[in-house]
Each structure stands twice: as C-alpha cells, then as structure tokens.
Coordinates of C-alpha atoms in Angstrom, one line a residue:
X1 CA -2.6 -6.9 -9.8
X2 CA -3.6 -6.6 -13.4
X3 CA -6.4 -4.3 -14.0
X4 CA -8.5 -3.3 -16.8
X5 CA -11.5 -0.8 -16.6
X6 CA -13.6 -0.8 -19.8
X7 CA -16.4 1.5 -20.4
X8 CA -19.3 1.2 -22.9
X9 CA -19.6 4.8 -23.1
X10 CA -18.9 7.8 -20.9
X11 CA -15.9 9.6 -19.3
X12 CA -14.7 13.1 -20.5
X13 CA -15.4 12.4 -24.3
X14 CA -19.0 11.5 -23.9
X15 CA -20.1 12.9 -20.6
X16 CA -17.8 15.9 -20.1
X17 CA -20.3 17.3 -17.1
X18 CA -20.0 14.0 -15.6
X19 CA -16.6 12.7 -14.3
X20 CA -17.4 10.1 -12.3
X21 CA -15.9 7.4 -14.4
X22 CA -13.0 9.1 -15.0
X23 CA -12.6 9.9 -11.3
X24 CA -12.8 6.3 -10.5
X25 CA -10.3 5.1 -12.8
X26 CA -7.7 7.6 -11.1
X27 CA -8.4 6.5 -7.8
X28 CA -7.4 2.9 -8.4
X29 CA -3.9 3.8 -9.2
X30 CA -3.5 4.4 -5.3
X31 CA -1.5 7.4 -6.2
X32 CA -2.1 10.8 -4.9
X33 CA -0.8 12.0 -8.5
X34 CA -1.2 9.2 -10.8
X35 CA 0.8 9.5 -14.3
X36 CA -2.3 8.9 -16.8
X37 CA -1.3 8.8 -20.5
X38 CA -4.0 9.0 -23.3
X39 CA -3.7 6.9 -26.4
X40 CA -6.1 8.6 -29.2
X41 CA -5.0 6.1 -31.9
X42 CA -8.7 5.1 -32.9
X43 CA -9.4 8.7 -33.9
X44 CA -6.2 8.9 -36.1
X45 CA -4.7 10.9 -32.9
X46 CA -7.4 13.9 -33.5
X47 CA -6.0 16.9 -32.0
X48 CA -9.4 18.1 -30.6
X49 CA -9.7 15.0 -29.0
X50 CA -6.4 15.2 -27.3
X51 CA -7.1 18.8 -26.2
X52 CA -10.2 17.7 -24.9
X53 CA -8.3 15.2 -22.5
X54 CA -6.0 17.8 -21.2
X55 CA -8.8 20.2 -20.4
X56 CA -10.8 17.3 -18.4
X57 CA -7.7 15.7 -16.5
X58 CA -6.2 19.1 -15.9
X59 CA -9.0 19.8 -13.5
X60 CA -8.2 16.5 -11.4
X61 CA -5.2 15.5 -9.2
X62 CA -2.9 13.6 -11.8
X63 CA -0.2 14.2 -14.3
X64 CA -1.6 13.8 -18.0
X65 CA 0.1 13.1 -21.0
X66 CA -0.7 11.7 -24.7
X67 CA 0.9 9.1 -26.9
X68 CA 0.7 9.9 -30.5
X69 CA 1.7 7.5 -33.1
X70 CA 1.5 10.2 -35.8
X71 CA 3.8 12.4 -33.8
X72 CA 5.7 9.9 -31.2
X73 CA 7.3 11.7 -28.2
X74 CA 10.1 9.1 -28.2
X75 CA 11.6 6.3 -30.2
X76 CA 11.6 4.4 -27.1
X77 CA 7.8 3.7 -26.6
X78 CA 8.1 1.0 -24.1
X79 CA 9.9 3.2 -21.7
X80 CA 7.5 5.7 -22.1
X81 CA 4.3 3.7 -21.5
X82 CA 5.8 1.6 -18.6
X83 CA 6.5 4.8 -16.9
X84 CA 3.0 5.5 -16.5
X85 CA 0.2 4.4 -13.8
X86 CA -2.7 4.5 -16.2
X87 CA -3.0 4.0 -19.9
X88 CA -6.7 5.4 -21.2
X89 CA -7.7 4.4 -24.7
X90 CA -10.0 6.6 -26.6
X91 CA -12.9 5.9 -29.0
X92 CA -13.0 5.7 -32.7
X93 CA -11.8 2.8 -35.3
X94 CA -11.0 -0.2 -33.6
X95 CA -9.6 -2.0 -36.4
X96 CA -7.4 1.0 -37.1
X97 CA -6.5 1.1 -33.7
X98 CA -5.3 -2.6 -33.6
X99 CA -3.3 -2.6 -36.9
X100 CA -1.3 0.4 -35.5
X101 CA -0.6 -0.6 -32.4
X102 CA 0.9 -4.1 -33.8
X103 CA 2.9 -2.4 -36.5
X104 CA 4.5 -0.3 -33.7
X105 CA 4.4 -3.1 -31.1
X106 CA 2.3 -1.5 -28.8
X107 CA 0.1 -4.7 -28.2
X108 CA 3.2 -6.2 -26.9
X109 CA 4.2 -3.2 -24.6
X110 CA 0.7 -2.9 -23.4
X111 CA 0.5 -6.3 -22.3
X112 CA 3.9 -5.9 -20.5
X113 CA 2.3 -2.7 -18.8
X114 CA -0.8 -4.8 -17.7
X115 CA 1.3 -7.5 -16.4
X116 CA 3.6 -4.9 -14.4
X117 CA 0.2 -3.7 -13.0
X118 CA -0.4 -0.6 -14.8
X119 CA -4.1 0.0 -15.1
X120 CA -5.5 -0.3 -18.7
X121 CA -8.8 1.8 -19.2
X122 CA -10.8 3.0 -21.9
X123 CA -14.3 3.5 -23.8
X124 CA -15.7 2.1 -27.1
X125 CA -12.8 1.0 -29.2
X126 CA -10.7 1.5 -25.8
X127 CA -13.0 -1.3 -24.5
X128 CA -13.5 -3.7 -27.3
X129 CA -9.6 -3.8 -27.7
X130 CA -8.7 -5.6 -24.5
X131 CA -11.1 -8.6 -25.1
X132 CA -10.8 -11.7 -27.5
X133 CA -13.6 -10.2 -29.8
X134 CA -15.8 -7.4 -29.8
X135 CA -18.6 -5.6 -31.7
X136 CA -17.2 -2.9 -34.0
X137 CA -18.7 -0.2 -36.5
X138 CA -14.8 -0.2 -38.1
X139 CA -16.1 -1.3 -41.2
X140 CA -18.6 0.9 -42.9
X141 CA -21.9 -0.6 -43.7
X142 CA -22.8 -3.0 -40.5
X143 CA -21.5 -3.9 -37.1
X144 CA -19.2 -6.7 -37.4
X145 CA -17.1 -9.0 -35.1
X146 CA -13.4 -8.2 -34.8
X147 CA -10.6 -10.1 -32.8
X148 CA -9.0 -8.0 -30.1
X149 CA -5.9 -8.6 -28.2
X150 CA -7.2 -11.2 -26.0
X151 CA -6.2 -9.9 -22.5
X152 CA -9.8 -10.5 -21.4
X153 CA -11.9 -13.7 -22.4
X154 CA -15.0 -13.6 -24.3
X155 CA -16.4 -11.0 -26.6
X156 CA -17.4 -7.1 -25.5
X157 CA -20.2 -4.8 -26.9
X158 CA -20.1 -1.5 -25.6
X159 CA -22.8 1.3 -26.5
X160 CA -25.7 -1.2 -25.6
X161 CA -28.4 1.3 -24.9
X162 CA -26.7 4.2 -26.7
X163 CA -26.8 2.9 -30.4
X164 CA -29.9 1.2 -31.5
X165 CA -28.1 -1.3 -33.7
X166 CA -25.4 -2.5 -31.1
X167 CA -27.9 -4.8 -29.2
X168 CA -29.6 -6.8 -32.2
X169 CA -26.1 -6.9 -34.1
X170 CA -24.5 -8.6 -31.0
X171 CA -27.5 -11.0 -30.8
X172 CA -27.1 -11.7 -34.7
X173 CA -23.4 -12.4 -34.6
X174 CA -23.8 -14.8 -31.6
X175 CA -26.7 -16.6 -33.4
X176 CA -24.7 -17.0 -36.6
X177 CA -21.6 -18.3 -34.9
X178 CA -19.5 -15.3 -36.0
X179 CA -18.8 -14.4 -32.2
X180 CA -18.6 -15.8 -28.6
X181 CA -20.6 -14.8 -25.5
X182 CA -19.3 -12.1 -23.4
X183 CA -20.3 -9.0 -21.8
X184 CA -22.1 -5.7 -23.0
X185 CA -22.1 -2.4 -21.4
X186 CA -24.5 0.5 -21.6
X187 CA -23.1 4.2 -22.1
X188 CA -22.3 5.2 -18.5
X189 CA -21.4 1.8 -17.3
X190 CA -17.9 0.2 -16.9
X191 CA -16.4 -3.1 -16.3
X192 CA -13.6 -3.2 -13.9
X193 CA -11.3 -6.6 -14.2
X194 CA -8.8 -7.9 -11.6
X195 CA -6.5 -10.5 -12.9
X196 CA -9.0 -11.4 -15.7
X197 CA -11.8 -11.8 -13.4
X198 CA -14.5 -9.3 -13.2
X199 CA -14.5 -7.5 -10.0
X200 CA -16.8 -4.7 -10.2
X201 CA -19.4 -3.4 -12.4
X202 CA -19.9 0.4 -12.0
X203 CA -22.0 3.3 -13.5
X204 CA -21.9 6.9 -13.8
X205 CA -25.8 7.2 -13.7
X206 CA -28.2 4.8 -11.6
X207 CA -29.7 3.5 -14.8
X208 CA -26.6 2.2 -16.8
X209 CA -26.5 -1.6 -16.8
X210 CA -24.2 -4.4 -17.9
X211 CA -25.1 -7.8 -19.2
X212 CA -23.7 -11.3 -19.5
X213 CA -24.7 -12.3 -22.9
X214 CA -24.4 -15.8 -24.5
X215 CA -26.3 -18.0 -26.8
X216 CA -27.5 -21.6 -26.9
X217 CA -29.4 -23.6 -29.5
X218 CA -29.8 -20.3 -31.3
X219 CA -31.3 -18.6 -28.5
X220 CA -29.8 -15.4 -27.0
X221 CA -29.8 -15.0 -23.1
X222 CA -29.1 -11.8 -21.3
X223 CA -28.4 -11.5 -17.5
X224 CA -28.5 -7.8 -16.4
X225 CA -25.7 -6.6 -13.8
X226 CA -26.8 -3.5 -11.8
X227 CA -23.7 -1.6 -11.3
X228 CA -22.7 0.3 -8.3
X229 CA -23.2 4.1 -8.7
X230 CA -20.0 5.9 -8.4
X231 CA -21.4 8.8 -7.3
X232 CA -22.0 6.9 -3.7
X233 CA -18.4 6.0 -3.7
X234 CA -16.9 9.4 -3.4

C-alpha cells in the first residue's frame, strides 16, 4: 500500500511540545521500531534542524537517521532510502528541494520508495512536494504556484491558518487560472493518503482544519474537513 502523510504545519519543528502528529506517522509503519529518515533538503540541510529531529525522535520508539545531500552518507542513495520505513521531509524552500532532488535522482528514488510501501511524510515544503502543484513562498516577494512531483493529484496549500497571505494567495492563484483546485491544511492538521485516495484527516489540536478548495466561474469554494483528533487515538 502506498502512503503519504502531509502536514500543513506541525510536528517536532513547529510543535515541539506536542508530538501527536509525529507519533501518528510512526504508528502507521506497523513496526515497533520503525526506521525513519529525515530529509532536511529544503532547509539547506541546516544542522540545527537535523539536531532537533534527532532530539525529538530520540524520545520515541524508532531508529532515526537523516539524508543530507551536502554530505551524503553513501553514494548508493537508492539503497539507503529503500532500507527505511518512513521518509520525513522538513520545511523550507520547496523550489530548491525539487531542483536538488531531481539533480541527485531522489525524485525517482522516492517514487520507488512510495510504490514499495515506504511511508512518505512531511510538513510545509514536505507537504507541497508530493502534489501536482502547491502554493509556495520559495520565490521572494509573493506566494506563487509551483509544480511538484505529482504523486498526488491536484494542488496543496499548507499553513492555511498560520500565515496571513496563504488563504488569499491560494484563492487568487485559482481565480487567475495559475493553479488547480486541491486541498489546504491548517497548522496542526495532516492529510493521510492511501493509494492516492484521501484516507483520513487528523489534527494535533481540535480546532485545526483541512479544506477541499476549488474555483468555478471565478468563485472560490471551500469545504471544511473536521479532522480526527490524534489525542483520542492513543
């Protein structure tokens, strides 16, 4: 089964005192000690970000590792990635992430991983990248549309309630035909796909929401999805 868990915002880097989304991701592997690999590419492989990952996941039942393209652990990246249970992609510059992944062949490797049942997860840039399109701040000055890997259909907009410009920019891009309809997620909300179908929407806080968003005749339509609160699952 192919699985992607995309967070609008949250996890160890945004909610360090609230591990619910990260715990949910770990539990989906079915392993008592899942091997989880952090890809900090979008942050330029920032050392502080990597250390926060190890600190956070060192407190959970898992085997954490990371893959830095600026200091690759091996020349056989495919073998390294395919040995993991979960790939967790951090936030940052989505455009740079995609360029580097394609240069290193990671886009192809990650598709293979997904098709083999390795869970793909992430927040912000690590959410946008899996979709056909996304709303990104990778280019200074304004939020723009960006083509992603296309593992999931439609577009994605993270930080829907967390950044003031996200919602109006998503609407504007749809109304001007620069991006297709899709799904938006608040900080603290995550969307779980199984075999490219939306399986579940979850939240690390009860008020977080996700939204189906589309545009017809210049009018944007939103349909809210109330997530299942992860705190009630454990």
